[in-house]
mmCIF file of C-alpha atoms in Angstrom:
data_model
loop_
_atom_site.group_PDB
_atom_site.id
_atom_site.type_symbol
_atom_site.label_atom_id
_atom_site.label_comp_id
_atom_site.label_asym_id
_atom_site.label_seq_id
_atom_site.Cartn_x
_atom_site.Cartn_y
_atom_site.Cartn_z
ATOM 1 C CA MET A 1 -14.590 -1.494 23.624
ATOM 2 C CA ASN A 2 -16.483 -4.531 24.923
ATOM 3 C CA ILE A 3 -18.994 -2.313 26.685
ATOM 4 C CA ILE A 4 -19.677 -0.139 23.648
ATOM 5 C CA PHE A 5 -19.848 -3.105 21.298
ATOM 6 C CA GLY A 6 -22.164 -5.058 23.583
ATOM 7 C CA ALA A 7 -24.457 -2.108 24.196
ATOM 8 C CA VAL A 8 -24.781 -1.093 20.542
ATOM 9 C CA ILE A 9 -25.370 -4.638 19.297
ATOM 10 C CA THR A 10 -27.936 -5.508 21.977
ATOM 11 C CA LEU A 11 -29.861 -2.265 21.706
ATOM 12 C CA SER A 12 -29.894 -2.236 17.893
ATOM 13 C CA SER A 13 -30.926 -5.867 17.648
ATOM 14 C CA ALA A 14 -33.694 -5.333 20.189
ATOM 15 C CA ILE A 15 -35.098 -2.384 18.267
ATOM 16 C CA LEU A 16 -34.826 -4.190 14.931
ATOM 17 C CA LEU A 17 -36.687 -7.142 16.432
ATOM 18 C CA PHE A 18 -39.781 -4.950 16.467
ATOM 19 C CA ILE A 19 -39.378 -2.956 13.286
ATOM 20 C CA SER A 20 -37.746 -5.389 10.863
ATOM 21 C CA PRO A 21 -36.453 -8.705 12.214
ATOM 22 C CA ASP A 22 -34.935 -9.658 8.840
ATOM 23 C CA ALA A 23 -32.544 -6.743 9.020
ATOM 24 C CA VAL A 24 -30.578 -8.138 11.968
ATOM 25 C CA LEU A 25 -28.767 -10.928 10.165
ATOM 26 C CA ALA A 26 -28.641 -8.848 6.995
ATOM 27 C CA SER A 27 -26.798 -6.086 8.860
ATOM 28 C CA PHE A 28 -24.350 -8.542 10.379
ATOM 29 C CA ILE A 29 -23.611 -10.040 6.975
ATOM 30 C CA SER A 30 -23.264 -6.730 5.190
ATOM 31 C CA GLY A 31 -20.949 -5.509 7.950
ATOM 32 C CA GLY A 32 -18.801 -8.579 7.437
ATOM 33 C CA GLU A 33 -18.810 -8.077 3.685
ATOM 34 C CA LYS A 34 -17.673 -4.485 4.060
ATOM 35 C CA ALA A 35 -14.897 -5.628 6.364
ATOM 36 C CA LEU A 36 -13.782 -8.208 3.816
ATOM 37 C CA SER A 37 -13.774 -5.833 0.871
ATOM 38 C CA LEU A 38 -11.830 -3.299 2.900
ATOM 39 C CA SER A 39 -9.355 -5.992 3.934
ATOM 40 C CA MET A 40 -8.812 -6.945 0.296
ATOM 41 C CA LYS A 41 -8.028 -3.342 -0.549
ATOM 42 C CA LEU A 42 -5.760 -3.122 2.464
ATOM 43 C CA VAL A 43 -3.743 -6.192 1.454
ATOM 44 C CA VAL A 44 -2.820 -4.459 -1.789
ATOM 45 C CA VAL A 45 -2.084 -1.087 -0.205
ATOM 46 C CA TYR A 46 -0.051 -2.678 2.596
ATOM 47 C CA ALA A 47 1.905 -4.812 0.159
ATOM 48 C CA VAL A 48 3.028 -1.705 -1.691
ATOM 49 C CA TRP A 49 3.869 0.317 1.392
ATOM 50 C CA LEU A 50 5.450 -2.490 3.350
ATOM 51 C CA GLY A 51 7.539 -3.279 0.281
ATOM 52 C CA VAL A 52 8.770 0.285 0.124
ATOM 53 C CA PHE A 53 9.374 0.272 3.862
ATOM 54 C CA GLY A 54 11.363 -2.914 3.442
ATOM 55 C CA LEU A 55 13.671 -0.947 1.185
ATOM 56 C CA LEU A 56 13.768 1.959 3.600
ATOM 57 C CA GLU A 57 14.845 -0.317 6.409
ATOM 58 C CA LYS A 58 17.479 -2.171 4.404
ATOM 59 C CA THR A 59 19.074 1.059 3.215
ATOM 60 C CA GLY A 60 19.112 2.429 6.736
ATOM 61 C CA LEU A 61 17.229 5.519 5.577
ATOM 62 C CA SER A 62 14.429 4.971 8.048
ATOM 63 C CA SER A 63 16.642 5.055 11.121
ATOM 64 C CA LYS A 64 18.522 8.076 9.760
ATOM 65 C CA PHE A 65 15.236 9.816 9.272
ATOM 66 C CA ALA A 66 13.998 8.730 12.681
ATOM 67 C CA ARG A 67 17.109 10.161 14.294
ATOM 68 C CA LEU A 68 16.213 13.477 12.720
ATOM 69 C CA LEU A 69 12.775 13.401 14.304
ATOM 70 C CA LYS A 70 13.990 12.028 17.597
ATOM 71 C CA PRO A 71 14.001 15.275 19.614
ATOM 72 C CA PHE A 72 10.414 15.878 18.545
ATOM 73 C CA ASN A 73 9.384 12.308 19.362
ATOM 74 C CA LYS A 74 11.084 12.508 22.725
ATOM 75 C CA LEU A 75 9.247 15.674 23.585
ATOM 76 C CA LEU A 76 5.910 14.118 22.714
ATOM 77 C CA PHE A 77 6.223 10.500 23.746
ATOM 78 C CA GLY A 78 9.022 10.466 26.300
ATOM 79 C CA ASP A 79 11.617 7.724 26.194
ATOM 80 C CA VAL A 80 10.807 4.996 23.685
ATOM 81 C CA PRO A 81 12.800 1.987 22.438
ATOM 82 C CA PRO A 82 14.845 2.817 19.307
ATOM 83 C CA LEU A 83 13.059 0.449 16.921
ATOM 84 C CA ALA A 84 9.654 1.758 17.994
ATOM 85 C CA ASN A 85 11.018 5.253 17.491
ATOM 86 C CA ASP A 86 11.823 4.403 13.839
ATOM 87 C CA TYR A 87 8.325 3.143 13.154
ATOM 88 C CA MET A 88 6.709 6.026 14.996
ATOM 89 C CA ALA A 89 8.717 8.597 13.055
ATOM 90 C CA LEU A 90 7.603 7.024 9.765
ATOM 91 C CA ASN A 91 3.998 6.862 10.946
ATOM 92 C CA ILE A 92 3.899 10.506 12.003
ATOM 93 C CA SER A 93 5.449 11.738 8.767
ATOM 94 C CA ALA A 94 3.085 9.600 6.690
ATOM 95 C CA ASN A 95 0.226 11.129 8.688
ATOM 96 C CA ILE A 96 1.361 14.658 7.970
ATOM 97 C CA LEU A 97 1.771 13.952 4.267
ATOM 98 C CA GLY A 98 -1.678 12.348 4.143
ATOM 99 C CA MET A 99 -0.435 8.945 2.946
ATOM 100 C CA SER A 100 -3.223 7.073 4.645
ATOM 101 C CA GLY A 101 -2.156 3.696 3.240
ATOM 102 C CA ALA A 102 1.226 4.021 4.888
ATOM 103 C CA THR A 103 0.160 5.210 8.330
ATOM 104 C CA THR A 104 -1.691 2.080 9.420
ATOM 105 C CA PRO A 105 0.985 -0.623 8.946
ATOM 106 C CA MET A 106 3.564 1.609 10.611
ATOM 107 C CA GLY A 107 1.115 2.423 13.397
ATOM 108 C CA ILE A 108 0.453 -1.238 14.140
ATOM 109 C CA LYS A 109 4.170 -2.014 14.102
ATOM 110 C CA SER A 110 4.839 0.871 16.475
ATOM 111 C CA ILE A 111 2.258 -0.347 18.975
ATOM 112 C CA GLN A 112 3.536 -3.940 18.773
ATOM 113 C CA GLU A 113 7.068 -2.722 19.348
ATOM 114 C CA LEU A 114 6.080 -0.447 22.240
ATOM 115 C CA GLU A 115 4.165 -3.229 23.940
ATOM 116 C CA LYS A 116 7.266 -5.389 24.185
ATOM 117 C CA HIS A 117 8.682 -2.973 26.734
ATOM 118 C CA PRO A 118 7.256 -2.209 30.153
ATOM 119 C CA GLY A 119 6.401 1.329 31.125
ATOM 120 C CA THR A 120 5.335 2.542 27.691
ATOM 121 C CA GLU A 121 1.646 3.034 28.496
ATOM 122 C CA TYR A 122 1.979 6.783 28.277
ATOM 123 C CA ALA A 123 3.739 6.604 24.902
ATOM 124 C CA ILE A 124 1.081 4.217 23.584
ATOM 125 C CA ALA A 125 -1.760 6.456 24.727
ATOM 126 C CA MET A 126 -0.112 9.560 23.286
ATOM 127 C CA PHE A 127 0.687 7.778 20.034
ATOM 128 C CA PHE A 128 -2.902 6.635 19.650
ATOM 129 C CA VAL A 129 -4.325 10.089 20.342
ATOM 130 C CA VAL A 130 -1.927 11.746 17.892
ATOM 131 C CA ASN A 131 -3.020 9.261 15.232
ATOM 132 C CA ALA A 132 -6.712 9.554 16.035
ATOM 133 C CA THR A 133 -6.600 13.341 15.767
ATOM 134 C CA SER A 134 -4.117 13.262 12.886
ATOM 135 C CA VAL A 135 -2.517 16.375 11.505
ATOM 136 C CA GLN A 136 -3.090 16.218 7.792
ATOM 137 C CA LEU A 137 -1.787 18.847 5.421
ATOM 138 C CA ILE A 138 -3.774 18.016 2.298
ATOM 139 C CA PRO A 139 -7.263 16.506 2.620
ATOM 140 C CA SER A 140 -6.998 14.776 -0.750
ATOM 141 C CA SER A 141 -10.225 12.745 -0.784
ATOM 142 C CA VAL A 142 -12.334 15.799 0.075
ATOM 143 C CA LEU A 143 -10.581 17.859 -2.582
ATOM 144 C CA ALA A 144 -11.217 15.191 -5.198
ATOM 145 C CA LEU A 145 -14.892 14.964 -4.266
ATOM 146 C CA ARG A 146 -15.340 18.750 -4.362
ATOM 147 C CA THR A 147 -13.691 18.992 -7.756
ATOM 148 C CA SER A 148 -15.830 16.215 -9.181
ATOM 149 C CA MET A 149 -19.005 17.906 -7.916
ATOM 150 C CA GLY A 150 -18.089 21.147 -9.681
ATOM 151 C CA SER A 151 -16.949 23.389 -6.848
ATOM 152 C CA VAL A 152 -15.837 26.895 -7.869
ATOM 153 C CA SER A 153 -12.833 26.862 -5.549
ATOM 154 C CA PRO A 154 -12.257 23.373 -4.162
ATOM 155 C CA ALA A 155 -9.072 24.422 -2.366
ATOM 156 C CA ASP A 156 -10.598 27.015 -0.042
ATOM 157 C CA ILE A 157 -11.229 24.393 2.621
ATOM 158 C CA ILE A 158 -7.538 23.481 2.961
ATOM 159 C CA LEU A 159 -6.543 26.191 5.410
ATOM 160 C CA PRO A 160 -9.591 25.798 7.697
ATOM 161 C CA THR A 161 -9.049 22.016 7.686
ATOM 162 C CA ILE A 162 -5.399 22.363 8.694
ATOM 163 C CA LEU A 163 -6.383 24.756 11.483
ATOM 164 C CA ALA A 164 -9.176 22.486 12.711
ATOM 165 C CA THR A 165 -6.993 19.405 12.699
ATOM 166 C CA LEU A 166 -4.326 21.344 14.602
ATOM 167 C CA VAL A 167 -6.942 22.264 17.178
ATOM 168 C CA SER A 168 -7.918 18.615 17.646
ATOM 169 C CA SER A 169 -4.292 17.460 17.914
ATOM 170 C CA VAL A 170 -3.304 20.153 20.386
ATOM 171 C CA ILE A 171 -6.347 19.500 22.574
ATOM 172 C CA GLY A 172 -5.705 15.753 22.369
ATOM 173 C CA ILE A 173 -2.047 16.113 23.347
ATOM 174 C CA LEU A 174 -2.877 18.448 26.226
ATOM 175 C CA LEU A 175 -5.567 16.084 27.526
ATOM 176 C CA VAL A 176 -3.151 13.149 27.459
ATOM 177 C CA LYS A 177 -0.586 15.226 29.326
ATOM 178 C CA MET A 178 -3.214 16.140 31.906
ATOM 179 C CA PHE A 179 -4.976 12.827 32.423
ATOM 180 C CA ILE A 180 -2.485 10.063 31.713
ATOM 181 C CA ARG A 181 0.442 9.847 34.034
ATOM 182 C CA LYS A 182 3.947 9.103 32.867
ATOM 183 C CA SER A 183 4.380 6.409 35.478
ATOM 184 C CA ASN A 184 7.400 4.402 34.510
ATOM 185 C CA PRO A 185 9.979 4.191 37.262
ATOM 186 C CA LEU A 186 11.857 1.597 35.208
ATOM 187 C CA THR A 187 12.653 3.869 32.309
ATOM 188 C CA GLU A 188 13.309 6.924 34.402
ATOM 189 C CA LYS A 189 16.244 5.242 36.013
ATOM 190 C CA GLU A 190 17.489 3.552 32.914
ATOM 191 C CA PRO A 191 16.631 4.893 29.463
ATOM 192 C CA PHE A 192 16.281 2.369 26.659
ATOM 193 C CA LYS A 193 19.603 1.276 25.301
ATOM 194 C CA LYS A 194 20.284 0.868 21.656
ATOM 195 C CA GLU A 195 19.485 -2.685 20.653
ATOM 196 C CA LYS A 196 22.068 -4.901 18.977
ATOM 197 C CA MET B 1 1.970 19.870 -5.604
ATOM 198 C CA SER B 2 0.748 16.925 -3.565
ATOM 199 C CA ALA B 3 0.842 14.786 -6.707
ATOM 200 C CA TYR B 4 4.648 14.988 -6.686
ATOM 201 C CA ILE B 5 5.297 13.943 -3.098
ATOM 202 C CA ILE B 6 4.907 10.199 -3.535
ATOM 203 C CA PRO B 7 6.645 9.694 -6.915
ATOM 204 C CA VAL B 8 9.612 11.806 -5.774
ATOM 205 C CA LEU B 9 9.779 9.926 -2.494
ATOM 206 C CA PHE B 10 9.757 6.540 -4.241
ATOM 207 C CA LEU B 11 12.412 7.705 -6.676
ATOM 208 C CA ILE B 12 14.695 8.855 -3.881
ATOM 209 C CA ILE B 13 14.278 5.570 -2.031
ATOM 210 C CA PHE B 14 15.016 3.385 -5.054
ATOM 211 C CA VAL B 15 17.982 5.456 -6.198
ATOM 212 C CA PHE B 16 19.368 5.398 -2.678
ATOM 213 C CA ALA B 17 18.881 1.628 -2.497
ATOM 214 C CA CYS B 18 20.925 1.110 -5.663
ATOM 215 C CA PHE B 19 23.559 3.472 -4.336
ATOM 216 C CA LYS B 20 23.750 1.486 -1.097
ATOM 217 C CA LYS B 21 23.928 -1.793 -3.049
ATOM 218 C CA VAL B 22 20.739 -3.096 -1.429
ATOM 219 C CA LYS B 23 18.947 -5.642 -3.621
ATOM 220 C CA PRO B 24 15.753 -3.694 -4.342
ATOM 221 C CA TYR B 25 13.675 -6.651 -5.523
ATOM 222 C CA ASP B 26 14.520 -8.824 -2.522
ATOM 223 C CA ALA B 27 13.988 -6.004 -0.053
ATOM 224 C CA PHE B 28 10.645 -5.073 -1.600
ATOM 225 C CA THR B 29 9.245 -8.584 -1.685
ATOM 226 C CA ASP B 30 10.522 -9.216 1.824
ATOM 227 C CA GLY B 31 8.539 -6.263 3.097
ATOM 228 C CA ALA B 32 5.456 -6.976 0.990
ATOM 229 C CA LYS B 33 5.345 -10.521 2.330
ATOM 230 C CA SER B 34 3.987 -9.340 5.649
ATOM 231 C CA ALA B 35 0.979 -7.602 4.056
ATOM 232 C CA VAL B 36 -1.249 -10.683 4.057
ATOM 233 C CA PRO B 37 -0.751 -11.701 7.706
ATOM 234 C CA PHE B 38 -1.244 -8.033 8.570
ATOM 235 C CA ALA B 39 -4.580 -7.809 6.816
ATOM 236 C CA VAL B 40 -5.673 -11.179 8.191
ATOM 237 C CA SER B 41 -4.843 -10.116 11.735
ATOM 238 C CA ILE B 42 -6.973 -6.971 11.542
ATOM 239 C CA PHE B 43 -9.910 -8.543 9.690
ATOM 240 C CA PRO B 44 -11.841 -9.752 12.773
ATOM 241 C CA TYR B 45 -11.588 -6.307 14.338
ATOM 242 C CA LEU B 46 -12.764 -4.643 11.168
ATOM 243 C CA ALA B 47 -15.691 -7.058 11.015
ATOM 244 C CA GLY B 48 -16.620 -6.116 14.583
ATOM 245 C CA ILE B 49 -16.574 -2.396 13.873
ATOM 246 C CA PHE B 50 -18.488 -2.697 10.607
ATOM 247 C CA VAL B 51 -21.177 -4.942 12.060
ATOM 248 C CA MET B 52 -21.616 -2.461 14.877
ATOM 249 C CA THR B 53 -21.901 0.473 12.463
ATOM 250 C CA GLU B 54 -24.372 -1.339 10.224
ATOM 251 C CA LEU B 55 -26.654 -2.202 13.132
ATOM 252 C CA PHE B 56 -26.324 1.288 14.543
ATOM 253 C CA GLU B 57 -27.570 2.723 11.252
ATOM 254 C CA ALA B 58 -30.166 0.065 10.408
ATOM 255 C CA SER B 59 -31.884 0.197 13.789
ATOM 256 C CA GLY B 60 -32.415 3.926 13.501
ATOM 257 C CA ILE B 61 -30.551 4.552 16.743
ATOM 258 C CA SER B 62 -28.111 6.768 14.914
ATOM 259 C CA SER B 63 -30.805 9.091 13.552
ATOM 260 C CA ALA B 64 -32.648 9.029 16.876
ATOM 261 C CA VAL B 65 -29.475 10.055 18.684
ATOM 262 C CA ALA B 66 -28.829 12.697 16.037
ATOM 263 C CA ASP B 67 -32.309 14.186 16.492
ATOM 264 C CA PHE B 68 -31.929 14.072 20.225
ATOM 265 C CA LEU B 69 -28.559 15.805 20.231
ATOM 266 C CA ALA B 70 -29.279 18.337 17.494
ATOM 267 C CA PRO B 71 -30.527 21.098 19.879
ATOM 268 C CA ALA B 72 -27.476 20.702 22.104
ATOM 269 C CA PHE B 73 -25.172 20.813 19.077
ATOM 270 C CA ARG B 74 -27.033 23.899 17.869
ATOM 271 C CA ILE B 75 -26.052 25.757 21.026
ATOM 272 C CA LEU B 76 -22.399 24.866 20.383
ATOM 273 C CA GLY B 77 -22.689 26.266 16.880
ATOM 274 C CA ILE B 78 -22.987 23.008 14.947
ATOM 275 C CA PRO B 79 -25.844 23.245 12.413
ATOM 276 C CA LYS B 80 -28.486 20.523 12.785
ATOM 277 C CA GLU B 81 -27.876 19.351 9.213
ATOM 278 C CA LEU B 82 -24.371 18.304 10.244
ATOM 279 C CA THR B 83 -25.221 16.463 13.464
ATOM 280 C CA ARG B 84 -25.278 13.067 11.781
ATOM 281 C CA LEU B 85 -21.924 13.678 10.135
ATOM 282 C CA VAL B 86 -20.334 14.587 13.464
ATOM 283 C CA LEU B 87 -21.781 11.433 15.022
ATOM 284 C CA ILE B 88 -20.924 8.961 12.267
ATOM 285 C CA LYS B 89 -17.359 10.171 11.663
ATOM 286 C CA PRO B 90 -15.746 8.358 14.640
ATOM 287 C CA PHE B 91 -17.274 5.053 13.501
ATOM 288 C CA SER B 92 -17.026 4.946 9.754
ATOM 289 C CA GLY B 93 -14.967 6.863 7.232
ATOM 290 C CA SER B 94 -16.915 5.573 4.242
ATOM 291 C CA GLY B 95 -20.222 6.349 5.958
ATOM 292 C CA ALA B 96 -19.047 9.890 6.596
ATOM 293 C CA LEU B 97 -17.892 10.270 2.999
ATOM 294 C CA ALA B 98 -21.318 9.132 1.763
ATOM 295 C CA LEU B 99 -23.001 11.707 4.027
ATOM 296 C CA LEU B 100 -20.592 14.337 2.762
ATOM 297 C CA SER B 101 -21.579 13.836 -0.863
ATOM 298 C CA GLU B 102 -25.232 13.824 0.200
ATOM 299 C CA ILE B 103 -24.705 17.219 1.840
ATOM 300 C CA PHE B 104 -22.976 18.458 -1.334
ATOM 301 C CA GLU B 105 -25.964 17.435 -3.426
ATOM 302 C CA THR B 106 -28.604 18.838 -1.105
ATOM 303 C CA TYR B 107 -27.052 22.162 -0.198
ATOM 304 C CA GLY B 108 -24.545 22.832 -3.013
ATOM 305 C CA VAL B 109 -20.792 22.268 -2.973
ATOM 306 C CA ASP B 110 -19.871 25.827 -2.106
ATOM 307 C CA SER B 111 -22.487 26.493 0.567
ATOM 308 C CA TYR B 112 -21.508 27.164 4.160
ATOM 309 C CA LEU B 113 -22.886 23.786 5.209
ATOM 310 C CA ALA B 114 -20.855 21.926 2.591
ATOM 311 C CA ARG B 115 -17.610 23.723 3.401
ATOM 312 C CA CYS B 116 -18.173 23.205 7.069
ATOM 313 C CA ALA B 117 -18.865 19.505 6.470
ATOM 314 C CA CYS B 118 -15.587 19.228 4.540
ATOM 315 C CA VAL B 119 -13.622 20.702 7.391
ATOM 316 C CA ILE B 120 -15.344 18.424 9.910
ATOM 317 C CA TYR B 121 -14.634 15.435 7.685
ATOM 318 C CA GLY B 122 -11.003 16.398 7.149
ATOM 319 C CA SER B 123 -10.182 17.431 10.682
ATOM 320 C CA SER B 124 -11.053 14.266 12.546
ATOM 321 C CA GLU B 125 -10.307 10.596 12.135
ATOM 322 C CA THR B 126 -12.401 7.479 12.478
ATOM 323 C CA VAL B 127 -11.424 7.019 16.110
ATOM 324 C CA PHE B 128 -13.023 3.608 16.661
ATOM 325 C CA TYR B 129 -11.611 2.225 13.453
ATOM 326 C CA ILE B 130 -8.109 3.318 14.416
ATOM 327 C CA ALA B 131 -8.552 1.915 17.910
ATOM 328 C CA ALA B 132 -9.685 -1.436 16.487
ATOM 329 C CA VAL B 133 -6.931 -1.692 13.904
ATOM 330 C CA TYR B 134 -3.974 -0.322 15.831
ATOM 331 C CA PHE B 135 -4.726 -2.477 18.824
ATOM 332 C CA ALA B 136 -5.623 -5.604 16.864
ATOM 333 C CA GLY B 137 -4.176 -8.388 18.970
ATOM 334 C CA ALA B 138 -2.537 -5.949 21.360
ATOM 335 C CA LYS B 139 -2.291 -6.731 25.036
ATOM 336 C CA THR B 140 -3.175 -3.222 26.119
ATOM 337 C CA LYS B 141 -6.785 -3.334 27.148
ATOM 338 C CA ASN B 142 -7.065 -0.037 28.903
ATOM 339 C CA LEU B 143 -8.150 1.996 25.911
ATOM 340 C CA ALA B 144 -11.034 3.874 27.487
ATOM 341 C CA LYS B 145 -9.057 6.995 28.372
ATOM 342 C CA PRO B 146 -7.239 7.435 25.055
ATOM 343 C CA ILE B 147 -10.484 6.845 23.139
ATOM 344 C CA ILE B 148 -12.441 9.355 25.215
ATOM 345 C CA ILE B 149 -9.644 11.906 24.854
ATOM 346 C CA SER B 150 -9.606 11.448 21.080
ATOM 347 C CA LEU B 151 -13.374 11.807 20.856
ATOM 348 C CA VAL B 152 -13.365 14.971 22.969
ATOM 349 C CA ALA B 153 -10.559 16.461 20.867
ATOM 350 C CA SER B 154 -12.343 15.579 17.601
ATOM 351 C CA PHE B 155 -15.575 17.062 18.871
ATOM 352 C CA ALA B 156 -13.813 20.268 19.851
ATOM 353 C CA SER B 157 -12.387 20.526 16.356
ATOM 354 C CA CYS B 158 -15.910 20.123 14.905
ATOM 355 C CA ILE B 159 -17.072 23.115 16.934
ATOM 356 C CA PHE B 160 -14.010 25.005 15.802
ATOM 357 C CA ALA B 161 -14.689 23.991 12.175
ATOM 358 C CA CYS B 162 -18.212 25.429 12.261
ATOM 359 C CA PHE B 163 -16.851 28.648 13.704
ATOM 360 C CA ILE B 164 -13.908 29.080 11.329
ATOM 361 C CA CYS B 165 -16.042 28.459 8.251
ATOM 362 C CA HIS B 166 -18.089 31.537 9.160
ATOM 363 C CA ILE B 167 -15.085 33.788 8.860
ATOM 364 C CA MET B 168 -13.031 32.048 6.174
#
């Protein structure tokens, strides 16, 4: 990340120095402004979803649900701590349903939870790739845009989109399986025990 | 159909909460409380990504790279009109959405190019944004491999998208 960031910033600034020096600071500021306005939106969206998740946790629904998805999670991510498993299950289902506001807070919580335990590098990498190549059933923002621009059949992109997103997820998962080793001697001997 | 998913889900959760004698108001506000620290913790990373994207666009590097790569993309079956979309998608979702509506206006909503652009937009995520946000404050620094894998997988799905839109 540091390499990419450094390279892009240096190169862009150097070019802008010759073509329009004023644009350098302007770009920095407008980038910051965009980040702020997105953050404001995110506060609201997160408040709603985290509130609902608060309820889910208190009622115990989330761990029930996670238990349902556990075999699938185990297959994909290997052994993970139970609390992380809860968050991951919620994140993956929110991804599939296309609830983009809900995926991010659960994703961050999953990573934070995974990081507390040694030997979860593989699970973290796999979790990131699954999120980055997300399987989404209904591309709602595209559908809305197509409808508003007067498309004759806005829905005819749904099936190709599902297929394409499946392709990216499957390739992503296979590449993780090929290139990132499940090297955790700790957990192989002793799977995570239920906390509390 | 999709309009019903969320309301039904919320209804189930709230009914279940009452059934379980959980105090819904307390539980909701307890959860919502963490929204602000959450957003604050990811803000610096968002700022980094957005500044990078802005400079990338403003300096003309992005269009230069797009022009440079267009012939190579052509061979893989990605039309040259969509090169910029494929390139901007990993960095910025809103940038990609803006390009998408531009493509709609220029080539028509139901053209091959527009449909193909939709599938490309819908099939991949903003990889760098997700990397920045998910790993905000995380100790894991070795992100190179997962990021490269995600980019390769997204790119493969773009090629697939251009192909499938020919037949569907």
